Amino acid sequence: MSTTNATKEISFVREEMLPEMPAPSSVVGPVAWIRSSLFSSPGNSILTIASALLLLWIMPPLYNFLIGNAVFIAEDGAACRVEGAGACWAFIWSRMDFFIYGFFPAEEQWRVNIAFALGLVLIVPLMWPELPFKVVNALAFFVGYPIIVFILLSGGMFGLTEVPTVNWGGLTVTLIIGLVGIVTSLPLGIVLALGRQSKMPVIKSVCVMFIELWRAVPLITVLFMASVMLPLFVPVGVSVDKLLRALVGVSLFSAAYMAEVVRGGLQALPRGQYEAAGALGLNYWKSMSFIILPQALKHVIPGIVNSFIALFKDTSLVSIVGIFDLLNTVQASNSDLNWASEQQAVTGYIFAAAVFWVFCFSMSRYSIYMEHRLHTGHKR
Amino acid sequence: MATDTITADDDLAVERTKLTVSETDVAVEIVDMHKWFGDFNVLRDINLKVMRGERIVIAGPSGSGKSTLIRCVNRLEEHQRGKVIVDGVELTSDLKRIDVVRREVGMVFQHFNLFPHLTILENCTLAPIWVRGLPKVEAEKVAMHYLERVKIPEQANKYPGQLSGGQQQRVAIARSLCMNPKIMLFDEPTSALDPEMIKEVLEVMVGLAEDGMTMLVVTHEMGFARQVANRVMFMDEGQIIEQNEPEEFFSNPKHERTKHFLSQILH
């Protein structure tokens, strides 16, 4: 009798399929979330409570400094010198033109504004994948725009007053160096990465040497060499613009880094992709541009954006060769006696940090958006 | 054809009368070819003449050089000694000749090697557009024709990652066919597939054979070899050690090595 029972249990089969049942509240809902995310174990509960206490301790004074007791409107530093005053935003506001345009003559600043506006008009549709005319748009941004900006800012033609680059400054210069660095380092890095993988020994060794040389030198050294040593080597009477030297230095420097990021992507691709492209009769350049690079670059978007962000922040190093980028204008203003107060420098640096953060965070978010967009479901 | 000698261990429907071989037109000729990987002599003194319309199955243990051999036909691997002449063009290090040959020779890989960032349709139209210079509309028409032929036109706008292995391999075949090749190379096309999917791929290959395609197939599918091939070659240690018509090859293998291999693979 017992054996028949056992057989029956083993051979049990369901005769009708069960419908799907709703998940219990221990798995979904806010209570479940709190339990699993905040109090899943004694250790985690302690961490949760400790973090909450830390926030309670930090947030009120931070709020008071940044907003609560902050001075937003003032004629001069007097209001900021009051005991217990917070951040001196009025100081930032009064120096805003300097932070944005540097020593660009006030009556010519509209030219910079046009350059900003034009850049915005071109870059937004370029980064918006659904919009058409990408090729025209890209040409306009990568070729036309730099020329227009150069003419617009330096002047000396079309009836525009000449403004030498030593007068350029602030956010304008930071953006110029950042954008030029980003726009030139990626293609240059791709070429270097492909060159490093080349079977031709001359091309390969030139690329390897270039990459290894630039990567092994600190950016500050590059900038110093560009501004101090380069003039010693060029013939007397020939002078290369200081900003241009910094631009070239920053671009070549980050191209070397970019090359290694791209090479990582190229190596991650299975050999089958190269072979399939070749077997279909695609030559080297066609397989690279249609098959290999689109995939390799997509794989290394995080690395590429990492380099972009590092580059954008490293632009602040040009201040050591006397270029008035955003950070340098902030630093210079920090000694403005009109606004002298205890919080003056702190406010200035918080402002500079916030500006850098906005740009870098936007790049980061955009890269995440692109990663999701380009994901075609082949990653398992 | 004495169909009764073919053991029907597989239900691939083949119309043998459609399988014709040209007597005079040479598709591939390999003369005294050697190849080395480093100092390993992977292919030794290969001689092979493939007539237009022939279906040659190459079998052999792994590491015997069978994949390397067919990869020498479209120069994915280069040989160091001897001659490889494909469709009248001798393969040398001249890149132009390699391009000419690759345009006429399709290849299907064990792991499909579809381009994961392109849709199925784009996978099929890329080479016709950029290598043959076909207008996009035309290329899409051709692609849809071949996708219908491999019975997956409805997947045209999906990405390879969304398809099953068998479907991906059929797309890979369609992608090759879009270039309208004269010769097709198959490098273990069913080895990475589940048993259910093997048949759908083999059926497509049978159809190709019936259309008179010249095929070099590296495979362990002996049912396919029996019914479709007109010659079966057995390779070991980088050499072709036996070749024969399939009936003879399977029923009366000459070489000890072949007998041993067949006893392992057929039960």
XYZ file of N, CA, C and O in Angstrom, chain A residues 171-250:
320
model
N 34.602 81.584 -18.806
C 33.922 80.395 -19.299
C 34.122 80.236 -20.805
O 34.216 79.118 -21.314
N 34.197 81.372 -21.521
C 34.402 81.315 -22.966
C 35.632 80.474 -23.303
O 35.566 79.556 -24.127
N 36.747 80.797 -22.658
C 37.988 80.083 -22.954
C 37.914 78.637 -22.474
O 38.347 77.710 -23.164
N 37.322 78.430 -21.301
C 37.167 77.061 -20.812
C 36.402 76.214 -21.823
O 36.801 75.094 -22.153
N 35.295 76.779 -22.344
C 34.495 76.031 -23.311
C 35.249 75.829 -24.618
O 35.162 74.766 -25.238
N 35.985 76.850 -25.043
C 36.738 76.710 -26.293
C 37.761 75.584 -26.162
O 37.826 74.679 -27.005
N 38.535 75.618 -25.088
C 39.562 74.580 -24.919
C 38.906 73.206 -24.773
O 39.315 72.230 -25.393
N 37.844 73.147 -23.964
C 37.158 71.878 -23.760
C 36.597 71.322 -25.056
O 36.841 70.168 -25.414
N 35.866 72.162 -25.796
C 35.227 71.697 -27.034
C 36.263 71.310 -28.082
O 36.152 70.249 -28.705
N 37.254 72.177 -28.277
C 38.278 71.861 -29.277
C 38.988 70.567 -28.885
O 39.211 69.691 -29.725
N 39.293 70.437 -27.594
C 39.945 69.207 -27.135
C 39.091 67.989 -27.413
O 39.552 66.995 -27.966
N 37.818 68.076 -27.074
C 36.916 66.939 -27.268
C 36.769 66.611 -28.747
O 36.887 65.461 -29.171
N 36.540 67.647 -29.546
C 36.251 67.423 -30.959
C 37.480 66.924 -31.719
O 37.363 66.145 -32.657
N 38.680 67.348 -31.325
C 39.856 66.869 -32.058
C 40.425 65.584 -31.479
O 40.974 64.776 -32.211
N 40.268 65.374 -30.160
C 40.950 64.217 -29.578
C 40.289 62.906 -29.985
O 40.971 61.903 -30.142
N 38.973 62.909 -30.201
C 38.324 61.640 -30.546
C 38.770 61.126 -31.917
O 39.274 60.009 -32.021
N 38.619 61.927 -32.999
C 39.095 61.421 -34.292
C 40.594 61.104 -34.300
O 41.018 60.075 -34.830
N 41.365 61.964 -33.660
C 42.810 61.732 -33.610
C 43.104 60.438 -32.851
O 43.955 59.636 -33.249
N 42.380 60.248 -31.757
C 42.557 59.027 -30.965
C 42.182 57.790 -31.764
O 42.849 56.758 -31.681
N 41.098 57.873 -32.558
C 40.684 56.730 -33.376
C 41.779 56.391 -34.382
O 42.173 55.229 -34.531
N 42.308 57.435 -35.047
C 43.369 57.203 -36.030
C 44.578 56.553 -35.352
O 45.147 55.589 -35.865
N 44.952 57.061 -34.177
C 46.105 56.506 -33.465
C 45.860 55.055 -33.059
O 46.744 54.207 -33.161
N 44.634 54.774 -32.598
C 44.319 53.409 -32.170
C 44.384 52.456 -33.361
O 44.933 51.352 -33.263
N 43.825 52.879 -34.493
C 43.891 52.034 -35.691
C 45.342 51.856 -36.123
O 45.761 50.769 -36.496
N 46.101 52.966 -36.038
C 47.511 52.896 -36.423
C 48.286 51.933 -35.544
O 49.123 51.170 -36.005
N 47.936 51.941 -34.264
C 48.654 51.056 -33.343
C 48.362 49.594 -33.641
O 49.148 48.716 -33.340
N 47.187 49.320 -34.243
C 46.845 47.941 -34.585
C 47.309 47.570 -35.984
O 47.105 46.446 -36.428
N 47.901 48.539 -36.695
C 48.279 48.307 -38.087
C 49.349 47.230 -38.192
O 50.143 47.023 -37.279
N 49.338 46.542 -39.343
C 50.364 45.532 -39.581
C 51.606 46.165 -40.187
O 52.633 45.519 -40.339
N 51.486 47.462 -40.563
C 52.637 48.118 -41.178
C 53.546 48.671 -40.076
O 53.121 49.506 -39.279
N 54.778 48.189 -40.001
C 55.650 48.501 -38.860
C 55.900 49.996 -38.662
O 55.943 50.455 -37.516
N 56.052 50.749 -39.753
C 56.356 52.172 -39.592
C 55.184 52.891 -38.935
O 55.329 53.585 -37.920
N 53.999 52.700 -39.501
C 52.803 53.349 -38.955
C 52.605 52.933 -37.507
O 52.358 53.744 -36.620
N 52.741 51.632 -37.273
C 52.533 51.120 -35.926
C 53.492 51.765 -34.925
O 53.071 52.249 -33.868
N 54.785 51.813 -35.285
C 55.727 52.324 -34.288
C 55.566 53.833 -34.091
O 55.733 54.329 -32.975
N 55.217 54.553 -35.158
C 54.980 55.990 -34.989
C 53.834 56.205 -33.991
O 53.934 57.005 -33.060
N 52.754 55.442 -34.163
C 51.599 55.606 -33.273
C 51.938 55.196 -31.844
O 51.557 55.879 -30.893
N 52.650 54.084 -31.706
C 53.008 53.637 -30.359
C 53.862 54.698 -29.676
O 53.615 55.069 -28.523
N 54.843 55.220 -30.412
C 55.723 56.216 -29.802
C 54.944 57.459 -29.406
O 55.115 58.000 -28.318
N 54.067 57.919 -30.295
C 53.271 59.109 -29.998
C 52.463 58.906 -28.721
O 52.501 59.714 -27.790
N 51.746 57.769 -28.682
C 50.871 57.514 -27.533
C 51.685 57.421 -26.245
O 51.378 58.066 -25.238
N 52.759 56.638 -26.299
C 53.517 56.411 -25.072
C 54.211 57.686 -24.597
O 54.328 57.924 -23.402
N 54.655 58.508 -25.555
C 55.326 59.750 -25.173
C 54.351 60.689 -24.464
O 54.607 61.165 -23.361
N 53.197 60.930 -25.085
C 52.254 61.904 -24.526
C 51.610 61.413 -23.245
O 51.293 62.200 -22.359
N 51.423 60.099 -23.164
C 50.787 59.596 -21.955
C 51.725 59.637 -20.767
O 51.289 59.648 -19.615
N 53.018 59.622 -21.048
C 53.985 59.518 -19.962
C 54.357 60.882 -19.397
O 55.117 60.967 -18.448
N 53.820 61.951 -19.988
C 54.192 63.298 -19.561
C 52.986 63.951 -18.898
O 51.876 63.850 -19.410
N 53.172 64.633 -17.754
C 52.034 65.313 -17.128
C 51.554 66.481 -18.004
O 52.375 67.122 -18.675
N 50.256 66.754 -17.964
C 49.705 67.830 -18.797
C 50.349 69.174 -18.457
O 50.612 69.994 -19.349
N 50.648 69.373 -17.170
C 51.267 70.642 -16.781
C 52.606 70.817 -17.487
O 52.921 71.884 -18.016
N 53.372 69.729 -17.573
C 54.649 69.795 -18.277
C 54.435 70.165 -19.736
O 55.154 70.992 -20.300
N 53.427 69.517 -20.345
C 53.132 69.808 -21.751
C 52.832 71.289 -21.917
O 53.367 71.954 -22.813
N 51.983 71.820 -21.027
C 51.589 73.225 -21.153
C 52.784 74.154 -20.926
O 52.979 75.113 -21.663
N 53.611 73.836 -19.927
C 54.805 74.653 -19.688
C 55.731 74.625 -20.894
O 56.223 75.653 -21.351
N 55.951 73.411 -21.415
C 56.836 73.290 -22.571
C 56.275 74.093 -23.728
O 57.010 74.792 -24.434
N 54.949 74.004 -23.914
C 54.346 74.704 -25.039
C 54.501 76.211 -24.880
O 54.734 76.928 -25.848
N 54.394 76.703 -23.641
C 54.408 78.158 -23.503
C 55.801 78.718 -23.250
O 56.083 79.845 -23.605
N 56.688 77.919 -22.672
C 58.020 78.451 -22.355
C 59.074 77.973 -23.347
O 59.876 78.750 -23.852
N 59.032 76.673 -23.658
C 60.111 76.140 -24.479
C 59.896 76.314 -25.969
O 60.843 76.528 -26.720
N 58.639 76.211 -26.407
C 58.381 76.288 -27.847
C 58.942 77.568 -28.468
O 59.598 77.508 -29.514
N 58.737 78.730 -27.839
C 59.273 79.965 -28.434
C 60.788 79.921 -28.629
O 61.318 80.603 -29.503
N 61.492 79.111 -27.832
C 62.944 79.032 -27.988
C 63.336 78.318 -29.271
O 64.412 78.517 -29.815
N 62.441 77.455 -29.751
C 62.803 76.634 -30.901
C 62.341 77.232 -32.222
O 62.881 76.905 -33.263
N 61.328 78.089 -32.182
C 60.849 78.646 -33.455
C 61.711 79.863 -33.795
O 62.269 80.497 -32.908
N 61.836 80.173 -35.104
C 62.681 81.291 -35.523
C 62.243 82.609 -34.892
O 61.065 82.782 -34.554
N 63.193 83.513 -34.737
C 62.886 84.820 -34.156
C 61.851 85.528 -35.027
O 61.899 85.460 -36.253
N 60.907 86.172 -34.389
C 59.905 86.913 -35.157
C 58.647 86.103 -35.401
O 57.585 86.657 -35.632
N 58.784 84.778 -35.334
C 57.593 83.946 -35.486
C 57.024 83.709 -34.102
O 57.735 83.277 -33.207
N 55.773 84.038 -33.903
C 55.208 83.725 -32.601
C 53.901 82.974 -32.792
O 53.088 83.334 -33.634
N 53.773 81.918 -32.052
C 52.536 81.150 -32.111
C 51.673 81.592 -30.934
O 52.166 81.701 -29.810
N 50.438 81.861 -31.231
C 49.518 82.339 -30.203
C 49.502 81.418 -28.980
O 49.500 80.202 -29.103
N 49.472 82.043 -27.803
C 49.568 81.260 -26.569
C 48.381 80.312 -26.406
O 48.538 79.137 -26.071
N 47.189 80.839 -26.703
C 45.988 80.013 -26.570
C 46.052 78.839 -27.544
O 45.716 77.703 -27.201
N 46.518 79.120 -28.770
C 46.623 78.063 -29.772
C 47.567 76.968 -29.295
O 47.292 75.773 -29.447
N 48.694 77.392 -28.671
C 49.655 76.408 -28.175
C 49.005 75.520 -27.117
O 49.179 74.304 -27.118
N 48.255 76.162 -26.218
C 47.575 75.383 -25.182
C 46.561 74.425 -25.810
O 46.446 73.260 -25.414
N 45.832 74.918 -26.828
C 44.837 74.083 -27.507
C 45.487 72.847 -28.110
O 45.006 71.728 -27.936
N 46.587 73.069 -28.820
C 47.274 71.946 -29.457
C 47.780 70.979 -28.386
O 47.604 69.758 -28.498
N 48.365 71.539 -27.328
C 48.874 70.689 -26.255
C 47.788 69.823 -25.650
O 47.925 68.600 -25.555
N 46.679 70.457 -25.282
C 45.576 69.714 -24.656
C 45.032 68.656 -25.611
O 44.778 67.515 -25.227
